[in-house]
JSON list of C-alpha atoms in Angstrom, two decimals:
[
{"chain": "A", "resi": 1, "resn": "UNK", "atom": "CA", "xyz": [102.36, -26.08, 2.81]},
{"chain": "A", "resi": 2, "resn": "UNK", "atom": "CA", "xyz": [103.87, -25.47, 5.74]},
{"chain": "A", "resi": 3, "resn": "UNK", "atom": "CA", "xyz": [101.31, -23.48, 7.33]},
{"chain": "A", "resi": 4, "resn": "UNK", "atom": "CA", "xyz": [98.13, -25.50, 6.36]},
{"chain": "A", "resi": 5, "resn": "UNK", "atom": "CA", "xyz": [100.55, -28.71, 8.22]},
{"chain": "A", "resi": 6, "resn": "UNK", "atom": "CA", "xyz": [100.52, -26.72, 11.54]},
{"chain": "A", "resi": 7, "resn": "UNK", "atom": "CA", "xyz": [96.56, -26.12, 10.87]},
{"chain": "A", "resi": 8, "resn": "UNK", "atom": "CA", "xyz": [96.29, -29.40, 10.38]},
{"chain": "A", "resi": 9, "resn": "UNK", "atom": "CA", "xyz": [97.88, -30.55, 13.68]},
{"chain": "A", "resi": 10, "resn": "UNK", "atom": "CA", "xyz": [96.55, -27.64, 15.57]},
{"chain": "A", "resi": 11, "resn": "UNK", "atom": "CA", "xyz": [92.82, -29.56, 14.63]},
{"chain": "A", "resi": 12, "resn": "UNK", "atom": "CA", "xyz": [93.81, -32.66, 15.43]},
{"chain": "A", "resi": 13, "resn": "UNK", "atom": "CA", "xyz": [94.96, -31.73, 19.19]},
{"chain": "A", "resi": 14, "resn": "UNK", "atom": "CA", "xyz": [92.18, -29.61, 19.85]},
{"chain": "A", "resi": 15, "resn": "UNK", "atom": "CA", "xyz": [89.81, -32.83, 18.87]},
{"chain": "A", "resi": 16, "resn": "UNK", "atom": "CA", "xyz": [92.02, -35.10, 20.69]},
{"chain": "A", "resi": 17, "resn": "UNK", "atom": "CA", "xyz": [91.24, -32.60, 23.79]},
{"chain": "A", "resi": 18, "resn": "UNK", "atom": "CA", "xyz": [87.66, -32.14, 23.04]},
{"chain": "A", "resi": 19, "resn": "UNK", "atom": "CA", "xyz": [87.16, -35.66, 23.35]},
{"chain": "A", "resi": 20, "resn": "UNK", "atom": "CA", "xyz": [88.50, -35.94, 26.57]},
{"chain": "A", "resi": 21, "resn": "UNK", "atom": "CA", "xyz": [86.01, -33.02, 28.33]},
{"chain": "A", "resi": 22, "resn": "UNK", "atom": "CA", "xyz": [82.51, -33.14, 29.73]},
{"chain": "A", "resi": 23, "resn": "UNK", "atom": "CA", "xyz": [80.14, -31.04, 29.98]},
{"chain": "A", "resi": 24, "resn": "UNK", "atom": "CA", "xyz": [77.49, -29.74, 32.02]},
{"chain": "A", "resi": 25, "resn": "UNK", "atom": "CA", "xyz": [74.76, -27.44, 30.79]},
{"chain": "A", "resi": 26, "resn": "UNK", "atom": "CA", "xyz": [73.57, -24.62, 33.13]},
{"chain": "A", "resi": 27, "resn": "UNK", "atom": "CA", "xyz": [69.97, -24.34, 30.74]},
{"chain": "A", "resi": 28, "resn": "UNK", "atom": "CA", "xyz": [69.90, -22.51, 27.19]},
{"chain": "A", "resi": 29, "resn": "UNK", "atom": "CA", "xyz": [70.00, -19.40, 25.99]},
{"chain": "A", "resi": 30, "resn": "UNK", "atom": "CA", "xyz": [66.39, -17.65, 26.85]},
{"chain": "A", "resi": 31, "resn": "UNK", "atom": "CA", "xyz": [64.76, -17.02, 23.62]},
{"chain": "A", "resi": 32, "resn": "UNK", "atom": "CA", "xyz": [61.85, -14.67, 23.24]},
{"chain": "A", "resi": 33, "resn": "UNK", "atom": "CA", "xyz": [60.26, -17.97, 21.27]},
{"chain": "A", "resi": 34, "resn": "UNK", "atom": "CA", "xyz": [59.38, -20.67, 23.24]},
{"chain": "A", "resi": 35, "resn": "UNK", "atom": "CA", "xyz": [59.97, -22.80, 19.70]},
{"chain": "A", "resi": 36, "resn": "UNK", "atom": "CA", "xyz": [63.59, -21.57, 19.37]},
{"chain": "A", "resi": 37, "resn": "UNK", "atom": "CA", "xyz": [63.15, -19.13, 16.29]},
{"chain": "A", "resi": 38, "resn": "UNK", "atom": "CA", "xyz": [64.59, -16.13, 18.03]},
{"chain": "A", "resi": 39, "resn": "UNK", "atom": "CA", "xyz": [67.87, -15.50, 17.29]},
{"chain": "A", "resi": 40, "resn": "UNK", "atom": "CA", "xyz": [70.59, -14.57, 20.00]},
{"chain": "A", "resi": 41, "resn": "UNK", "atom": "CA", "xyz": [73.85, -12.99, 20.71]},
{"chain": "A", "resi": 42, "resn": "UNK", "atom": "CA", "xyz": [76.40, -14.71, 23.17]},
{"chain": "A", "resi": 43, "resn": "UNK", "atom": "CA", "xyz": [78.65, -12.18, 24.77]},
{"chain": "A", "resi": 44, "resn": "UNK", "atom": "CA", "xyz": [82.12, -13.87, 26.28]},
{"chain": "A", "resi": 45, "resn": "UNK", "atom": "CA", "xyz": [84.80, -12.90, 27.60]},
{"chain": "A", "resi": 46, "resn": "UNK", "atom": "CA", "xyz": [88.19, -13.21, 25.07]},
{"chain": "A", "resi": 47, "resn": "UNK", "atom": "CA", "xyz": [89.63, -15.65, 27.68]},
{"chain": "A", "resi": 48, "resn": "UNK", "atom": "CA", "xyz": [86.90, -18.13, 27.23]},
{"chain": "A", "resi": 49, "resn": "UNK", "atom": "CA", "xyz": [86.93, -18.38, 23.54]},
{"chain": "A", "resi": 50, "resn": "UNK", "atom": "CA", "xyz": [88.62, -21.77, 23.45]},
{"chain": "A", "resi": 51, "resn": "UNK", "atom": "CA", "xyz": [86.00, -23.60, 26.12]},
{"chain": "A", "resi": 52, "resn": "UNK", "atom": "CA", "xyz": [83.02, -21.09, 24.13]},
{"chain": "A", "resi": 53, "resn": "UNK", "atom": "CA", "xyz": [83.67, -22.80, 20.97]},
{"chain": "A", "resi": 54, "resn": "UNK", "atom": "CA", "xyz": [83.75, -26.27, 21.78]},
{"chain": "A", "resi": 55, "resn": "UNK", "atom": "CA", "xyz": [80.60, -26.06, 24.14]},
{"chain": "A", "resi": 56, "resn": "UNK", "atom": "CA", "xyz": [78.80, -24.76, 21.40]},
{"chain": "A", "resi": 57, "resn": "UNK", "atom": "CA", "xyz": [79.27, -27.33, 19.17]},
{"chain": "A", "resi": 58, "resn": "UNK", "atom": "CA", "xyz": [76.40, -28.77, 17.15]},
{"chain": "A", "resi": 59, "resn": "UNK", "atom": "CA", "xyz": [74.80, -25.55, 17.85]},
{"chain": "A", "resi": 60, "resn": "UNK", "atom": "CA", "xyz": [75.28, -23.18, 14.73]},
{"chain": "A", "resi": 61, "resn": "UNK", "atom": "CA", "xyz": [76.47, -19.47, 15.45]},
{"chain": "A", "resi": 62, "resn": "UNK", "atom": "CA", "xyz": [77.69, -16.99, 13.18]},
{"chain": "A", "resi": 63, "resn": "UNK", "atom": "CA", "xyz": [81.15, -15.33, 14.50]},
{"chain": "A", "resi": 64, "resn": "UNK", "atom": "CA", "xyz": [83.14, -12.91, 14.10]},
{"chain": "A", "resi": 65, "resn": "UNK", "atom": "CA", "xyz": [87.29, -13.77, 13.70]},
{"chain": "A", "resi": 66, "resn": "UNK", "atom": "CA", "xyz": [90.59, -11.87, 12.83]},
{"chain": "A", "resi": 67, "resn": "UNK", "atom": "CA", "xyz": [91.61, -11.80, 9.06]},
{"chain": "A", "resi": 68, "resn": "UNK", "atom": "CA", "xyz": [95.13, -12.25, 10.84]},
{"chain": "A", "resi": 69, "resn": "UNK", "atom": "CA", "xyz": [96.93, -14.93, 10.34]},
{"chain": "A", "resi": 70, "resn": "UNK", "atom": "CA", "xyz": [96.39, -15.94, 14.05]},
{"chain": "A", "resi": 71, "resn": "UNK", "atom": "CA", "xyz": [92.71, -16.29, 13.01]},
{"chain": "A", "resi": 72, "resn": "UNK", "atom": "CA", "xyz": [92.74, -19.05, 10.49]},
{"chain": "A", "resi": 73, "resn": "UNK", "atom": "CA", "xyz": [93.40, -22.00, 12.60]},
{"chain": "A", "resi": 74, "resn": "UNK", "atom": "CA", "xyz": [90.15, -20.71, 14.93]},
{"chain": "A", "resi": 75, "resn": "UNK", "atom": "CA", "xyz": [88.11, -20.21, 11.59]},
{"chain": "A", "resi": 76, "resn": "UNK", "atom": "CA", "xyz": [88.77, -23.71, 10.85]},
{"chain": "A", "resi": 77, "resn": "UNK", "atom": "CA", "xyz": [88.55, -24.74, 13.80]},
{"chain": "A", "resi": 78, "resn": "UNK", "atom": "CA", "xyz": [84.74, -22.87, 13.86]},
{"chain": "A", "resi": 79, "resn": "UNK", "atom": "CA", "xyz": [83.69, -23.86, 10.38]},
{"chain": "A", "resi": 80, "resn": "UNK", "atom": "CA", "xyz": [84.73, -27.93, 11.24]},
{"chain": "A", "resi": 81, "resn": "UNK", "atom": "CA", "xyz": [82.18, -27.40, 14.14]},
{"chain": "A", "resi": 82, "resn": "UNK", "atom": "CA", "xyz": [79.38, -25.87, 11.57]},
{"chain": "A", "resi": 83, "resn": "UNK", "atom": "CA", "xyz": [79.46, -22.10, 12.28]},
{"chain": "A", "resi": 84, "resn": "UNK", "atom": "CA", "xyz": [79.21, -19.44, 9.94]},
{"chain": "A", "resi": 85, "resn": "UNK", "atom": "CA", "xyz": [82.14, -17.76, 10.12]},
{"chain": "A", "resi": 86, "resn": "UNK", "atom": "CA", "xyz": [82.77, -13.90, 8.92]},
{"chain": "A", "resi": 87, "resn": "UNK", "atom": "CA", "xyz": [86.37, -12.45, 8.76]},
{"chain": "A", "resi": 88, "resn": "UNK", "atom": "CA", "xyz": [87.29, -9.01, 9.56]},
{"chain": "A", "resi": 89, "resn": "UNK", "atom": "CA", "xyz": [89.55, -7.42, 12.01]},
{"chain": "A", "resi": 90, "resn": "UNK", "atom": "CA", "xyz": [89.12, -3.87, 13.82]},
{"chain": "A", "resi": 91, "resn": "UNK", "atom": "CA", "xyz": [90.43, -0.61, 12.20]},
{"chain": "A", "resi": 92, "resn": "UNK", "atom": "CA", "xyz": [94.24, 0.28, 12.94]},
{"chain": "A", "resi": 93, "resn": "UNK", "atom": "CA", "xyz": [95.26, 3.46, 12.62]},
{"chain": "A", "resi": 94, "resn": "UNK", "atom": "CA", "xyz": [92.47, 4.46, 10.69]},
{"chain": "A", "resi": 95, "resn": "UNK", "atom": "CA", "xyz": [92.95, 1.82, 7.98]},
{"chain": "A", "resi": 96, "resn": "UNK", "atom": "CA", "xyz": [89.84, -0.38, 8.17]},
{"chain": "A", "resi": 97, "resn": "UNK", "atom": "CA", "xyz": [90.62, -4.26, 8.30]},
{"chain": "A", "resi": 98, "resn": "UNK", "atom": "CA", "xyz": [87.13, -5.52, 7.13]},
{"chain": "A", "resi": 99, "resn": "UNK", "atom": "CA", "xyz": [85.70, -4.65, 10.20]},
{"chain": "A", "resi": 100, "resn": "UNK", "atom": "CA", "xyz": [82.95, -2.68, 8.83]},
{"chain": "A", "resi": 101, "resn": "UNK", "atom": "CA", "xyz": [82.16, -5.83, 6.50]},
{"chain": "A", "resi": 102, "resn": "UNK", "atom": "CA", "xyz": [82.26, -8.46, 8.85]},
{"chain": "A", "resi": 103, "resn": "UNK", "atom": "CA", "xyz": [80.31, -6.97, 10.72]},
{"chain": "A", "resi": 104, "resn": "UNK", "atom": "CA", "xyz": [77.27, -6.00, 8.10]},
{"chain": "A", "resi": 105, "resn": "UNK", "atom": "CA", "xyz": [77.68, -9.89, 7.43]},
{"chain": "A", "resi": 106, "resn": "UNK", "atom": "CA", "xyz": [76.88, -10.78, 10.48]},
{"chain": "A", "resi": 107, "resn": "UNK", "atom": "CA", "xyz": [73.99, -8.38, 10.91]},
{"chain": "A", "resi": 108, "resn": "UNK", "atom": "CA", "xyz": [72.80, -9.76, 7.76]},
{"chain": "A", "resi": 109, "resn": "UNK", "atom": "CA", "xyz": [72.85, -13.66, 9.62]},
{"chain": "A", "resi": 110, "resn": "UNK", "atom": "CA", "xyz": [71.43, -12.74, 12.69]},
{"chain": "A", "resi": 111, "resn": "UNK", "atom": "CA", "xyz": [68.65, -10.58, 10.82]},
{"chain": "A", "resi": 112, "resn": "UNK", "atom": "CA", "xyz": [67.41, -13.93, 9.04]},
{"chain": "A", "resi": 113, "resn": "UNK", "atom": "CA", "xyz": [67.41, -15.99, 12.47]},
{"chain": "A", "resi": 114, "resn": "UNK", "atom": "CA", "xyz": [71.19, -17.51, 12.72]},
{"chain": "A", "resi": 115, "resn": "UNK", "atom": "CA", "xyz": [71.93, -16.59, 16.27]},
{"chain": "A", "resi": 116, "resn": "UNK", "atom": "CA", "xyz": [75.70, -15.31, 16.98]},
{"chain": "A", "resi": 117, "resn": "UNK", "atom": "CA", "xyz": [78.56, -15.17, 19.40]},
{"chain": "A", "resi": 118, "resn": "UNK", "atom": "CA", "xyz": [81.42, -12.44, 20.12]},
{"chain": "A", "resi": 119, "resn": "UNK", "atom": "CA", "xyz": [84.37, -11.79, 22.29]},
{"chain": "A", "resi": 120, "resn": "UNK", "atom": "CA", "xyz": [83.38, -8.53, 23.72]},
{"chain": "A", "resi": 121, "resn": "UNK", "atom": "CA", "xyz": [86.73, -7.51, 24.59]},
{"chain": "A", "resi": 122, "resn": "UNK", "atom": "CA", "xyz": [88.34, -9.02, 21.67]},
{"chain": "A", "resi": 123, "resn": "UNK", "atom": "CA", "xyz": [90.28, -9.51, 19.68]},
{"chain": "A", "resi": 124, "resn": "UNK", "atom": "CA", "xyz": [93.11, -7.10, 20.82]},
{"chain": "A", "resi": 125, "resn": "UNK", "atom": "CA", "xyz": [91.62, -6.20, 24.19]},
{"chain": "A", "resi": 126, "resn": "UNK", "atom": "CA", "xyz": [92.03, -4.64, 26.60]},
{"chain": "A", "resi": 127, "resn": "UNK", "atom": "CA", "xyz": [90.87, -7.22, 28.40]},
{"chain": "A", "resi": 128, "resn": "UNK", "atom": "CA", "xyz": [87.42, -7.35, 30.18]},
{"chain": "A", "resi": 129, "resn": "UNK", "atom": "CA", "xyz": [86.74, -4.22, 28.17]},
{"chain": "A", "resi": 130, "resn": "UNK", "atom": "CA", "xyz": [83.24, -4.51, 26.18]},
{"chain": "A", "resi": 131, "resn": "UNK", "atom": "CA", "xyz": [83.69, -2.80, 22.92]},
{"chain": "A", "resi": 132, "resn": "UNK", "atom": "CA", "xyz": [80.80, -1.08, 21.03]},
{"chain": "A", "resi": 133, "resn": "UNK", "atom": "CA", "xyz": [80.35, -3.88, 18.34]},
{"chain": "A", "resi": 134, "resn": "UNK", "atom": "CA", "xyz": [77.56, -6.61, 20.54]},
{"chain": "A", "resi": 135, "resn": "UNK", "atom": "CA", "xyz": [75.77, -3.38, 21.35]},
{"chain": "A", "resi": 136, "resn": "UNK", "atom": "CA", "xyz": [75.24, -1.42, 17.84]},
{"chain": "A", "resi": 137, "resn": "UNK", "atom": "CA", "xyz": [74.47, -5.09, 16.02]},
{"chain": "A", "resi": 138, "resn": "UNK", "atom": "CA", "xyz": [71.92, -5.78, 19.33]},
{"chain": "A", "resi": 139, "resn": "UNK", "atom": "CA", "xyz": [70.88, -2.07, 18.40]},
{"chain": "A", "resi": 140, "resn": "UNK", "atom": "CA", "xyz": [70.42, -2.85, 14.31]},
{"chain": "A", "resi": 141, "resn": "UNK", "atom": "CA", "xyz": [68.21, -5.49, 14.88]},
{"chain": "A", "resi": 142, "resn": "UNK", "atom": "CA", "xyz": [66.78, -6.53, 17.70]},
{"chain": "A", "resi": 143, "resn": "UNK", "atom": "CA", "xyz": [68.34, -9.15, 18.96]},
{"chain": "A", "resi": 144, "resn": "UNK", "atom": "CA", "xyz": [68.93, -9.54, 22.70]},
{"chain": "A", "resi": 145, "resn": "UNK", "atom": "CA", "xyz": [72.54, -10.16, 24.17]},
{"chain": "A", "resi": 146, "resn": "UNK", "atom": "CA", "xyz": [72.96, -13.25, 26.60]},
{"chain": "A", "resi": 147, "resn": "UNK", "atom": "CA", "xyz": [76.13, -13.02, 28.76]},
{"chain": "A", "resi": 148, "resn": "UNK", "atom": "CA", "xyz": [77.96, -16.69, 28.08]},
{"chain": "A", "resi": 149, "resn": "UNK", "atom": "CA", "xyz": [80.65, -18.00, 30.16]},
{"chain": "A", "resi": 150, "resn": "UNK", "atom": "CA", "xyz": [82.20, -21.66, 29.91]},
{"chain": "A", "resi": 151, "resn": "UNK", "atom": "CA", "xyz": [83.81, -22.16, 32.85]},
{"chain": "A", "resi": 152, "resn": "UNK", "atom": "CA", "xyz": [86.08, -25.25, 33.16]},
{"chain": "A", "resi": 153, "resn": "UNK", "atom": "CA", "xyz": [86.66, -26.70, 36.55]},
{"chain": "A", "resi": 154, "resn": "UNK", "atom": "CA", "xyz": [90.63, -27.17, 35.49]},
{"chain": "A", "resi": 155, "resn": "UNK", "atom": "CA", "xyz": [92.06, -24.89, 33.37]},
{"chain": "A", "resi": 156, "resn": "UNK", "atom": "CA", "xyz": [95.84, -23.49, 32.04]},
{"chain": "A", "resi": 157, "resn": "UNK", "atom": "CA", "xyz": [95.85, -19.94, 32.18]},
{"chain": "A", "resi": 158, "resn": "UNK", "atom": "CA", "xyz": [98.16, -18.79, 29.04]},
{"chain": "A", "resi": 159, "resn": "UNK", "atom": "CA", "xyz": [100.35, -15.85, 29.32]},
{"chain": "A", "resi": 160, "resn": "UNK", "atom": "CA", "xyz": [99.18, -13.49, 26.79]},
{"chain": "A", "resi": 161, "resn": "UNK", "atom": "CA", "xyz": [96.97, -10.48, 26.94]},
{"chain": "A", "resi": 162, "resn": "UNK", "atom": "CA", "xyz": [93.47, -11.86, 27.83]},
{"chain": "A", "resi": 163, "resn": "UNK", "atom": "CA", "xyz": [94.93, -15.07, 30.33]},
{"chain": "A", "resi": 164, "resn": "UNK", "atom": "CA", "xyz": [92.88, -17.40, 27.78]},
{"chain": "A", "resi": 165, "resn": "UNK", "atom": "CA", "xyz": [92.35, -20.67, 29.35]},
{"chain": "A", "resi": 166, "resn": "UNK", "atom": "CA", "xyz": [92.86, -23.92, 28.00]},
{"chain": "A", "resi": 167, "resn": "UNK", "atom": "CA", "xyz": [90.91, -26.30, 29.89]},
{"chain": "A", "resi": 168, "resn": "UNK", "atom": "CA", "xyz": [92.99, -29.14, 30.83]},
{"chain": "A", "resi": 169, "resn": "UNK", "atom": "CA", "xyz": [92.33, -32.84, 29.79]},
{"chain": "A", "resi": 170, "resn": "UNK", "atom": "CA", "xyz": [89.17, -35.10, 31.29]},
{"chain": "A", "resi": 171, "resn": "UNK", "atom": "CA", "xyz": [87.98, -31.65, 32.90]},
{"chain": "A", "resi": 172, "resn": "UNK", "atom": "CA", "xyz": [84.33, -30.86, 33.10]},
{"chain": "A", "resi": 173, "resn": "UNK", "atom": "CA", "xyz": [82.79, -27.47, 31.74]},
{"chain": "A", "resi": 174, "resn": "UNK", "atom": "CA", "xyz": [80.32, -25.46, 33.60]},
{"chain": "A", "resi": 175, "resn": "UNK", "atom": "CA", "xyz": [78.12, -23.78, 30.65]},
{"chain": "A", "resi": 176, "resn": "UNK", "atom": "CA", "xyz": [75.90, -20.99, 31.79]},
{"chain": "A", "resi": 177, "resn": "UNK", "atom": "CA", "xyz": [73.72, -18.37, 30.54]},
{"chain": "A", "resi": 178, "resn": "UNK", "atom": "CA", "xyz": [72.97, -15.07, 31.87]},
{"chain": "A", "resi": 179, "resn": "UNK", "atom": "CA", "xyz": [69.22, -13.56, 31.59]},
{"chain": "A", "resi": 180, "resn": "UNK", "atom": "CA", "xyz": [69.12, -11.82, 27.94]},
{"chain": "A", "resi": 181, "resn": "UNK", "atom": "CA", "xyz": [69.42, -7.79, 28.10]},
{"chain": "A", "resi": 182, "resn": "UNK", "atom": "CA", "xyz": [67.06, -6.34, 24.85]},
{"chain": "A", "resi": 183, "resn": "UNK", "atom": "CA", "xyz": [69.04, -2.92, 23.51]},
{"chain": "A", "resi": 184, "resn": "UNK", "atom": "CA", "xyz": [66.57, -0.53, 22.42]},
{"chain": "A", "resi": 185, "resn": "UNK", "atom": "CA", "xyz": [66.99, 0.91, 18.30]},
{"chain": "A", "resi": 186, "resn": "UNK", "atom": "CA", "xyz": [67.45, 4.40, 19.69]},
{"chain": "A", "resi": 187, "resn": "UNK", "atom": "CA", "xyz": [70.53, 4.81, 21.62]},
{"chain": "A", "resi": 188, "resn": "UNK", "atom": "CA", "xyz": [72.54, 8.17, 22.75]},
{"chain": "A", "resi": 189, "resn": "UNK", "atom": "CA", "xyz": [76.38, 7.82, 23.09]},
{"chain": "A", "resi": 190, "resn": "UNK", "atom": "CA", "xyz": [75.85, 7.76, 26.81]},
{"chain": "A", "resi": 191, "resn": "UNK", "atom": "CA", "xyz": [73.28, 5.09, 26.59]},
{"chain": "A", "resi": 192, "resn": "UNK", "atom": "CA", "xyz": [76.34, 2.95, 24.53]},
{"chain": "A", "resi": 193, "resn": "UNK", "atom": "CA", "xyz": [78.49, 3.10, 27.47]},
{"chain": "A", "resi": 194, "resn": "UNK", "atom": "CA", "xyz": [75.71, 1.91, 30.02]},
{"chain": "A", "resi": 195, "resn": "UNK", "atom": "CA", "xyz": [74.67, -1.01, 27.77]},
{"chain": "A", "resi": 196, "resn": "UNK", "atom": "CA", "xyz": [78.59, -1.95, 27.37]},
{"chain": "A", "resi": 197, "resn": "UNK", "atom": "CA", "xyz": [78.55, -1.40, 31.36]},
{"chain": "A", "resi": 198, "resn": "UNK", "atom": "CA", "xyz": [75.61, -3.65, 31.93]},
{"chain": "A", "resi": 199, "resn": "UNK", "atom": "CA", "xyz": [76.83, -6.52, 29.34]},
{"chain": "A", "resi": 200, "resn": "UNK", "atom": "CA", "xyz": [80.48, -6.72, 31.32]},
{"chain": "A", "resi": 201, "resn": "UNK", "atom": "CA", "xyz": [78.87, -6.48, 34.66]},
{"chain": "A", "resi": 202, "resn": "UNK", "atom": "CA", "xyz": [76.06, -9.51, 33.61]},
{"chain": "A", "resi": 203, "resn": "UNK", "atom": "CA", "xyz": [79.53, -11.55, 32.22]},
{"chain": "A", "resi": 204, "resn": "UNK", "atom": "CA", "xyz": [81.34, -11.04, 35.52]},
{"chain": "A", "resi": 205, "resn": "UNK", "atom": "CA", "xyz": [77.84, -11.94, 37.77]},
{"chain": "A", "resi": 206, "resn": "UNK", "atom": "CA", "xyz": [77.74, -15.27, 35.98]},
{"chain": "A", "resi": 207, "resn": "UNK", "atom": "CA", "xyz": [81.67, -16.15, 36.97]},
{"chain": "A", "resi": 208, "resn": "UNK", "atom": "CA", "xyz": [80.72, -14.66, 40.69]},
{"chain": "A", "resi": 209, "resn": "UNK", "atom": "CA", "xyz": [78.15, -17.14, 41.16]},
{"chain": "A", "resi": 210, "resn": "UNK", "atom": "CA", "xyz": [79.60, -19.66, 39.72]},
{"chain": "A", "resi": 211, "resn": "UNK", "atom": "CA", "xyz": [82.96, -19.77, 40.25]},
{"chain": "A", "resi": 212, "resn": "UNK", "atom": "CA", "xyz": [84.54, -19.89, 44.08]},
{"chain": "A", "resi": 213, "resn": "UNK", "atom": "CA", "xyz": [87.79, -18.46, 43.11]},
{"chain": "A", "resi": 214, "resn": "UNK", "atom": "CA", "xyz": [86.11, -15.23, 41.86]},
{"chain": "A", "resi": 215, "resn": "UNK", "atom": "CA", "xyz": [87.62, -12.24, 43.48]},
{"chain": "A", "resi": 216, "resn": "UNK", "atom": "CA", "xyz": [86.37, -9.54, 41.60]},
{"chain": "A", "resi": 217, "resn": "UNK", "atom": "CA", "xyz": [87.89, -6.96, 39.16]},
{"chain": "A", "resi": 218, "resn": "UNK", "atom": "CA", "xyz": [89.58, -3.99, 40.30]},
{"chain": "A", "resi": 219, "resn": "UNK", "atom": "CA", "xyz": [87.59, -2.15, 37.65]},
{"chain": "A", "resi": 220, "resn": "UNK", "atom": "CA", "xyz": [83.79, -3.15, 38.52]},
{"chain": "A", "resi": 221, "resn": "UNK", "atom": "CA", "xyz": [83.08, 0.07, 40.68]},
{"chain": "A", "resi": 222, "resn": "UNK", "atom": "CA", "xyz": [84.14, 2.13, 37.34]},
{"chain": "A", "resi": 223, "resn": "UNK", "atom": "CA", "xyz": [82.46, 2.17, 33.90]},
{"chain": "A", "resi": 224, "resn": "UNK", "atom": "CA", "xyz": [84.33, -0.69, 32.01]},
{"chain": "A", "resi": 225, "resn": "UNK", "atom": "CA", "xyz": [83.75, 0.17, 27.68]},
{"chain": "A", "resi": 226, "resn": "UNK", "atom": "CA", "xyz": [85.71, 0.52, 25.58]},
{"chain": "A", "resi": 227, "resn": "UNK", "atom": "CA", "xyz": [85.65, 2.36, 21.51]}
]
């Protein structure tokens, strides 16, 4: 009872907030279909999750979240907003968390034409680290990646692992898209790593450009993947 109170309040400030942003489209997501059939995948950063959501709402996604507890106030969150939501978490210590099934679920979406959205790096980090995940579903069927980044022009950054930010009230978010990369069906374990290379470098380019208090990472001059 308890829990599904805090759930419950958790909604009702993040509405209360959501009503108080703007926001500012930087174009769409390039689809090979002029007529929008095409399905995508949006590849964010972990620390943008909170801004990615609510900037895509009215636009229907399938995503992947945590079967944590942690995860159920952002599935509601994403299912009040009309995504498709599948639950699974990575494997830890070789126990598999539904991973494996979350995943095949959302292969399944994005195979008949729901486009998606993941945190690369998520959802335990490390941070700015692109796991394998965008790049094997990308791989399975087609589907190009677009790097994503809502960038708010007033933010809180939160002390925990990724820095997520929590855009602060009447703020306006920047929305932009990066130019789509296609993964090819065959794909070498080296090829992985340049893909996962090319998807965190195309994240970062967007926040460059577009954001004046960009200094870099220390890690862009070395191969930033993660397994």
């Amino acid at each position: 009872m308890l829990k599904a109170i805090l759930a419950w309040l958790i909604q009702a400030v993040i509405r209360l907030l959501n009503s108080t942003y703007r926001y500012r489209f930087g174009g769409q997501p390039t689809r090979r279909d002029p007529e929008g059939a095409d399905p995508y995948l949006l590849a964010i950063w972990h620390q943008n999750l909170f801004a990615g959501i609510l900037a895509q709402t009215g636009r229907r996604h399938v995503v992947i979240v945590s079967r944590s507890g942690d995860g159920d106030p952002v599935t509601q969150l994403c299912e009040r907003l009309g995504h498709v939501v599948a639950r699974g978490s990575s494997a830890s210590r070789g126990r598999d968390k539904g991973g494996r099934a979350a995943k095949e679920d959302m292969i399944e979406k994005l195979e008949a034409g729901l486009p998606g959205a993941l945190t690369v790096d998520g959802p335990r980090g490390p941070a700015h680290v692109v796991k394998p995940g965008i790049v094997e579903m990308a791989r399975r069927t087609g589907v190009p990646i677009v790097p994503y980044l809502p960038l708010p022009r007033r933010y809180w950054s939160m002390k925990s692992w990724d820095r997520l930010r929590l855009p602060k009230p009447f703020t306006r978010i920047d929305v932009y898209y990066g130019d789509p990369i296609a993964v090819p069906s065959e794909l070498t374990g080296a090829q992985f790593e340049h893909y996962q290379r090319l998807v965190a470098e195309a994240i970062d380019a967007l926040e460059a450009r577009h954001d004046p208090g960009f200094a870099g990472r220390d890690s862009l001059e070395t191969p930033r993947t993660g397994r």
